[in-house]
Amino acid sequence: MKKRVLTGIKPTGYAHLGNYFGAIKPAIELSKSEEFESYYFIADYHALTTLKSKEEMQEYFYNIACTWLACGLDPNKVVFYRQSDIPEVFELNWILSNVTPKGLMNRAHAYKAIVERNEAEKQEKDFGVNMGLYNYPILMAADILLFETNLVPVGLDQKQHIEIARDIANSFNKKYGETFVMPDGLIEEEVCTLVGLDGRKMSKSYGNTIQLFTSENVLKKSINRIVTDSRLPGEPKDADCTVNKLYKLFVSAEEAKIFEKKLLDGLSWGEAKKELFEVANRYISPMREKFEYFQAHKNEVDELLRLGAKKARVVAREVLDRVRKAIGV
Ligand code: ADP
Ligand code: TRP
């Protein structure tokens, strides 16, 4: 039997180059393997813990959905759906919360970090924490366990959430008998951590991202904002600089070598950024066209996701029925 791979993508901002090279591209490559059956979904109800308005939800939801389709996700091959279209997830969420010790949630990193910050700032411990944030890991366990998932490809920051899902599956299985498949994280610790404009990890939370799909003009402007040192034209540049690191992602090994040599030979930062823009734009353009197509045809995106949810719900129903039977309802 094929192994089932499942991952959720949170629509909490515009997709950036770090998301593309660190998560989207590898997940799409994985979905092409005949060894696996892939379930990729947009975790819109998880995003609720951070989004500020209906407009943000709509904007980021379609940005992320169109991004995956534009980057080559094949909806005939991947079960691609929207979390909120699967009511079974939320029923399972409630059931699982009854086998989840509160202490386990107290130890979840995201919650703990807020408590620690509040304590440092002499605030009430739970200041700013709502139950959505607190229960977040249970909903994620429901996403995973409902589909008898074997493998969950995620970034290192999600490792604890997978462990929590396993703990919850274990306590359920112990109380009601073997019901859930035990999921494993597929955590690529080696996966490139892309640097952002300021040289730190590219991340929404640092405001140092280069958005994947914007106009050529905005892409050029973002690249021009990459922080460089004060070395003058003619002076050798550091091969470890952000411009070089980003350039490599878009080109072959030979092209990368040629560019690096030019930097070492004193290429000016202005010229270097111009060349980076050229290769980035060359790489992104064909995908950008598809992205713009889907943005202009949101009804097609909705329809694809509806079909995906229909497929997903066949499995979800089956597993949930088994769970209901196990608990006696
Ligand atoms: P952000 O840090 O911008 O909030 P997310 O946490 O939403 O990004 O990340 C979504 C996915 O993209 C995760 O799988 C994460 O590991 C990956 N990712 C995010 N930033 C980077 C980066 N700079 N390099 C590599 N992968 C990244
Ligand atoms: N919590 C994940 C993140 O922040 C998103 C997510 C929600 C997820 N449900 C999931 C990831 C299930 C993997 C499996 O990136």
Coordinates of C-alpha atoms and ligand atoms in Angstrom, one line a residue:
M1 CA 0.0 0.0 0.0
K2 CA 1.2 3.5 -0.8
K3 CA 2.2 5.6 2.2
R4 CA 0.0 8.6 2.8
V5 CA 1.7 12.0 3.1
L6 CA -0.2 14.9 4.5
T7 CA 0.6 18.5 5.2
G8 CA -1.2 21.7 6.0
I9 CA -0.4 25.2 4.8
K10 CA -1.5 28.2 6.8
P11 CA -2.7 31.2 4.9
T12 CA -1.3 33.9 7.2
G13 CA 0.6 36.0 4.6
Y14 CA 1.8 36.2 1.1
A15 CA 4.0 33.3 0.0
H16 CA 7.6 34.3 -0.1
L17 CA 10.8 32.7 -1.6
G18 CA 11.6 31.0 1.8
N19 CA 8.2 29.2 1.6
Y20 CA 8.8 28.3 -2.0
F21 CA 12.3 26.8 -1.7
G22 CA 11.8 25.5 1.8
A23 CA 8.3 24.0 1.6
I24 CA 6.3 24.3 -1.6
K25 CA 8.9 23.1 -4.1
P26 CA 10.0 20.0 -2.0
A27 CA 6.4 19.1 -1.3
I28 CA 5.4 19.2 -5.0
E29 CA 8.4 17.1 -5.9
L30 CA 7.4 14.6 -3.2
S31 CA 3.8 14.4 -4.6
K32 CA 5.2 13.3 -7.9
S33 CA 6.6 10.1 -6.4
E34 CA 4.7 6.9 -7.1
E35 CA 5.5 5.7 -3.6
F36 CA 3.2 8.2 -1.9
E37 CA -0.4 9.4 -1.9
S38 CA -0.4 13.1 -1.0
Y39 CA -3.0 15.1 0.9
Y40 CA -2.2 18.8 0.9
F41 CA -4.6 21.3 2.4
I42 CA -5.0 24.9 3.3
A43 CA -5.3 25.2 7.1
D44 CA -7.7 28.2 7.1
Y45 CA -9.1 27.5 10.5
H46 CA -5.6 27.3 12.0
A47 CA -5.0 30.8 10.4
L48 CA -7.9 32.2 12.4
T49 CA -5.6 32.4 15.4
T50 CA -3.6 35.1 13.7
L51 CA -5.7 36.8 11.1
K52 CA -7.2 40.1 11.9
S53 CA -10.1 40.4 9.4
K54 CA -12.3 38.7 6.8
E55 CA -10.4 40.6 4.1
E56 CA -7.1 39.2 5.3
M57 CA -8.5 35.7 5.3
Q58 CA -9.8 36.0 1.7
E59 CA -6.6 37.7 0.4
Y60 CA -4.2 35.2 1.9
F61 CA -6.4 32.2 1.3
Y62 CA -6.4 32.8 -2.4
N63 CA -2.8 33.8 -2.5
I64 CA -1.7 30.5 -1.0
A65 CA -4.2 28.4 -3.0
C66 CA -3.2 30.0 -6.3
T67 CA 0.5 29.8 -5.3
W68 CA 0.4 26.0 -4.9
L69 CA -1.5 25.5 -8.2
A70 CA 0.9 27.9 -10.0
C71 CA 4.0 26.1 -8.7
G72 CA 2.8 22.9 -10.2
L73 CA 0.6 21.1 -7.7
D74 CA -1.4 18.7 -9.8
P75 CA -4.9 18.4 -8.3
N76 CA -5.5 15.1 -10.2
K77 CA -2.6 13.6 -8.3
V78 CA -2.8 15.4 -5.0
V79 CA -5.9 15.5 -2.8
F80 CA -5.9 19.3 -2.4
Y81 CA -8.5 20.8 -0.2
R82 CA -9.6 23.5 2.3
Q83 CA -9.6 22.4 5.9
S84 CA -12.9 24.3 6.7
D85 CA -14.6 22.1 4.0
I86 CA -14.1 19.0 6.1
P87 CA -16.5 19.1 9.0
E88 CA -15.2 15.7 10.2
V89 CA -12.0 17.4 11.3
F90 CA -13.9 19.5 13.8
E91 CA -15.9 16.6 15.2
L92 CA -12.7 14.7 15.7
N93 CA -11.1 17.8 17.2
W94 CA -13.7 17.7 20.0
I95 CA -13.3 13.9 20.6
L96 CA -9.5 14.2 20.7
S97 CA -9.7 17.1 23.2
N98 CA -11.2 14.6 25.7
V99 CA -8.1 12.4 25.6
T100 CA -5.7 15.4 25.7
P101 CA -4.2 16.3 29.1
K102 CA -4.3 20.0 29.7
G103 CA -0.7 19.8 30.8
L104 CA 0.3 18.7 27.3
M105 CA -1.1 21.9 25.9
N106 CA 0.7 24.0 28.6
R107 CA 3.9 22.6 27.3
A108 CA 3.3 23.5 23.6
H109 CA 6.1 25.9 22.4
A110 CA 3.9 28.6 20.9
Y111 CA 1.7 28.9 24.1
K112 CA 4.7 28.7 26.4
A113 CA 6.5 31.4 24.6
I114 CA 3.6 33.8 25.1
V115 CA 3.3 32.9 28.8
E116 CA 7.1 33.5 29.2
R117 CA 6.8 36.9 27.5
N118 CA 3.9 37.9 29.6
E119 CA 5.7 36.9 32.8
A120 CA 8.8 38.8 31.7
E121 CA 6.6 41.9 31.1
K122 CA 4.8 41.4 34.4
Q123 CA 1.5 40.8 32.6
E124 CA -1.2 38.3 33.6
K125 CA 0.2 34.9 32.5
D126 CA -2.5 34.2 29.8
F127 CA -2.8 37.8 28.6
G128 CA -3.7 37.7 24.9
V129 CA -4.2 34.0 24.7
N130 CA -7.5 32.7 23.3
M131 CA -8.7 29.1 23.3
G132 CA -8.0 28.8 19.6
L133 CA -4.3 29.4 20.1
Y134 CA -4.3 27.1 23.2
N135 CA -6.1 24.2 21.4
Y136 CA -4.2 24.7 18.2
P137 CA -2.2 21.4 18.5
I138 CA -5.3 19.4 19.0
L139 CA -6.8 20.6 15.8
M140 CA -3.6 19.8 14.0
A141 CA -3.7 16.3 15.5
A142 CA -7.2 15.9 14.1
D143 CA -6.0 17.0 10.6
I144 CA -3.4 14.3 10.7
L145 CA -5.1 11.4 12.4
L146 CA -8.3 11.7 10.4
F147 CA -6.5 10.7 7.3
E148 CA -4.5 7.8 8.6
T149 CA -1.4 9.7 7.7
N150 CA 2.0 8.0 7.7
L151 CA 4.2 11.0 7.0
V152 CA 3.9 14.7 7.7
P153 CA 6.5 16.9 5.9
V154 CA 7.0 20.0 7.9
G155 CA 9.6 22.5 9.0
L156 CA 11.6 22.0 12.2
D157 CA 9.3 24.4 14.1
Q158 CA 6.4 21.9 13.7
K159 CA 8.3 19.0 15.2
Q160 CA 6.6 19.3 18.6
H161 CA 3.1 19.4 17.0
I162 CA 3.8 16.0 15.4
E163 CA 4.9 14.6 18.7
I164 CA 1.7 15.9 20.3
A165 CA -0.4 14.3 17.6
R166 CA 1.4 11.0 18.4
D167 CA 0.8 11.4 22.1
I168 CA -2.9 12.1 21.5
A169 CA -3.3 9.1 19.2
N170 CA -1.6 6.9 21.8
S171 CA -3.9 8.0 24.6
F172 CA -6.9 7.4 22.4
N173 CA -5.7 4.0 21.3
K174 CA -5.0 3.0 24.9
K175 CA -8.4 4.0 26.1
Y176 CA -10.5 2.7 23.2
G177 CA -8.4 0.2 21.4
E178 CA -6.2 0.5 18.3
T179 CA -7.9 3.1 16.1
F180 CA -5.3 5.6 14.8
V181 CA -2.3 5.1 12.6
M182 CA 0.8 6.5 14.2
P183 CA 2.2 9.5 12.0
D184 CA 5.8 10.3 11.6
G185 CA 7.2 13.7 10.9
L186 CA 9.3 14.1 7.7
I187 CA 11.5 16.8 9.0
E188 CA 14.3 18.0 6.7
E189 CA 16.6 19.6 9.2
E190 CA 19.1 20.1 6.3
V191 CA 16.6 21.8 4.1
C192 CA 18.0 25.2 3.1
T193 CA 17.1 28.0 5.4
L194 CA 16.7 30.9 3.0
V195 CA 18.1 34.2 4.1
G196 CA 16.0 37.3 3.8
L197 CA 16.8 40.9 2.9
D198 CA 18.6 41.6 6.1
G199 CA 20.6 38.3 6.2
R200 CA 18.4 36.7 8.9
K201 CA 16.1 33.8 8.1
M202 CA 13.5 35.0 5.6
S203 CA 10.3 35.2 7.5
K204 CA 7.0 37.1 7.6
S205 CA 7.7 37.9 11.3
Y206 CA 10.9 39.7 10.5
G207 CA 9.4 41.7 7.6
N208 CA 12.4 40.7 5.4
T209 CA 10.8 38.6 2.8
I210 CA 10.8 38.7 -1.0
Q211 CA 7.3 37.9 -2.1
L212 CA 7.1 35.0 -4.7
F213 CA 4.4 36.5 -6.9
T214 CA 4.4 40.2 -7.3
S215 CA 4.9 42.4 -10.4
E216 CA 8.4 42.5 -12.0
N217 CA 8.7 46.0 -10.7
V218 CA 8.1 45.1 -7.0
L219 CA 10.4 42.1 -7.4
K220 CA 13.1 44.4 -8.6
K221 CA 12.5 46.9 -5.8
S222 CA 12.7 44.1 -3.2
I223 CA 16.0 42.8 -4.6
N224 CA 17.4 46.3 -4.5
R225 CA 16.6 46.4 -0.7
I226 CA 18.9 43.5 0.1
V227 CA 21.3 44.7 2.7
T228 CA 24.9 44.6 1.5
D229 CA 28.2 45.8 3.0
S230 CA 30.0 49.0 1.8
R231 CA 32.5 47.3 -0.5
L232 CA 33.0 49.5 -3.6
P233 CA 32.8 48.4 -7.3
G234 CA 36.1 46.6 -8.1
E235 CA 36.5 45.3 -4.5
P236 CA 36.0 41.5 -4.1
K237 CA 32.7 40.6 -2.5
D238 CA 32.1 37.9 0.0
A239 CA 30.9 34.6 -1.6
D240 CA 28.7 34.2 1.5
C241 CA 26.7 37.3 0.9
T242 CA 22.9 37.2 0.6
V243 CA 22.9 38.2 -3.1
N244 CA 25.0 35.2 -4.0
K245 CA 23.0 32.8 -1.7
L246 CA 19.8 33.8 -3.5
Y247 CA 21.3 33.8 -7.0
K248 CA 22.3 30.1 -6.6
L249 CA 18.7 29.0 -6.1
F250 CA 17.6 30.1 -9.5
V251 CA 20.4 28.8 -11.7
S252 CA 22.5 25.7 -12.7
A253 CA 25.7 24.9 -10.8
E254 CA 27.7 26.3 -13.8
E255 CA 25.9 29.6 -13.9
A256 CA 26.3 29.9 -10.1
K257 CA 30.1 29.4 -10.4
I258 CA 30.4 32.1 -13.1
F259 CA 28.4 34.6 -11.0
E260 CA 30.4 33.8 -7.9
K261 CA 33.6 34.5 -9.8
K262 CA 32.3 37.8 -11.0
L263 CA 31.6 38.8 -7.3
L264 CA 35.0 37.8 -6.3
D265 CA 36.4 39.8 -9.2
G266 CA 34.7 42.9 -7.9
L267 CA 31.3 43.1 -9.5
S268 CA 29.4 46.1 -8.1
W269 CA 26.4 45.5 -5.8
G270 CA 24.2 47.4 -8.2
E271 CA 25.2 45.1 -11.1
A272 CA 25.0 42.0 -8.9
K273 CA 21.4 42.8 -7.9
K274 CA 20.5 43.5 -11.5
E275 CA 21.8 40.0 -12.4
L276 CA 19.9 38.5 -9.5
F277 CA 16.7 40.1 -10.6
E278 CA 17.2 38.8 -14.2
V279 CA 17.6 35.2 -13.1
A280 CA 14.9 35.3 -10.4
N281 CA 12.5 36.9 -12.9
R282 CA 13.3 34.3 -15.6
Y283 CA 12.6 31.5 -13.1
I284 CA 9.4 33.0 -11.6
S285 CA 7.8 34.4 -14.8
P286 CA 6.1 31.2 -16.2
M287 CA 4.7 30.4 -12.7
R288 CA 3.6 34.0 -12.3
E289 CA 1.5 33.8 -15.4
K290 CA -0.3 30.7 -14.0
F291 CA -0.7 32.5 -10.7
E292 CA -2.3 35.5 -12.4
Y293 CA -4.6 33.2 -14.3
F294 CA -5.8 31.5 -11.1
Q295 CA -6.2 34.8 -9.3
A296 CA -8.4 35.9 -12.2
H297 CA -10.4 32.7 -12.1
K298 CA -11.1 32.1 -8.4
N299 CA -14.2 30.1 -9.3
E300 CA -11.9 27.5 -10.9
V301 CA -9.8 27.4 -7.7
D302 CA -13.0 27.0 -5.6
E303 CA -14.1 24.1 -7.8
L304 CA -10.8 22.3 -7.6
L305 CA -10.8 22.6 -3.8
R306 CA -14.4 21.4 -3.7
L307 CA -13.5 18.3 -5.7
G308 CA -10.5 17.8 -3.4
A309 CA -12.7 18.0 -0.3
K310 CA -15.1 15.5 -1.8
K311 CA -12.3 13.0 -2.2
A312 CA -10.9 13.7 1.2
R313 CA -14.3 13.3 2.9
V314 CA -14.7 9.7 1.7
V315 CA -11.6 8.8 3.8
A316 CA -12.6 11.2 6.6
R317 CA -16.1 9.7 7.0
E318 CA -14.7 6.2 7.1
V319 CA -12.2 6.9 9.9
L320 CA -14.6 9.1 11.9
D321 CA -17.3 6.4 11.8
R322 CA -14.7 4.0 13.2
V323 CA -13.8 6.5 15.9
R324 CA -17.5 7.1 16.8
K325 CA -18.0 3.4 17.1
A326 CA -14.9 3.0 19.3
I327 CA -16.3 5.6 21.8
G328 CA -19.8 4.2 21.7
V329 CA -21.8 6.9 19.9
Ligands
ADP1 P1 7.1 32.5 8.0 O1 8.3 32.2 8.8 O2 7.3 33.5 6.9 O3 5.9 32.9 8.9 P2 5.8 30.0 7.8 O4 6.1 29.7 9.2 O5 4.3 30.2 7.4 O6 6.7 31.2 7.3 O7 6.4 28.8 6.9 C1 5.6 28.0 6.0 C2 6.6 26.9 5.5 O8 7.7 27.5 4.8 C3 7.2 26.1 6.5 O9 7.3 24.7 6.1 C4 8.6 26.6 6.7 O10 9.5 25.6 7.2 C5 8.9 27.1 5.3 N1 9.8 28.3 5.4 C6 9.5 29.5 5.9 N2 10.5 30.4 5.9 C7 11.6 29.6 5.4 C8 12.9 30.0 5.1 N3 13.5 31.2 5.3 N4 13.7 29.0 4.5 C9 13.2 27.8 4.3 N5 12.0 27.4 4.6 C10 11.1 28.3 5.1
TRP2 N1 0.7 24.2 12.1 C1 1.2 24.1 10.7 C2 2.1 25.4 10.4 O1 2.0 26.3 11.2 C3 0.1 24.0 9.7 C4 -0.7 22.8 9.8 C5 -2.0 22.7 10.3 C6 -0.3 21.5 9.5 N2 -2.4 21.4 10.2 C7 -1.4 20.6 9.8 C8 0.9 20.9 9.1 C9 -1.3 19.3 9.7 C10 1.0 19.5 8.9 C11 -0.1 18.7 9.2 O2 2.9 25.4 9.5

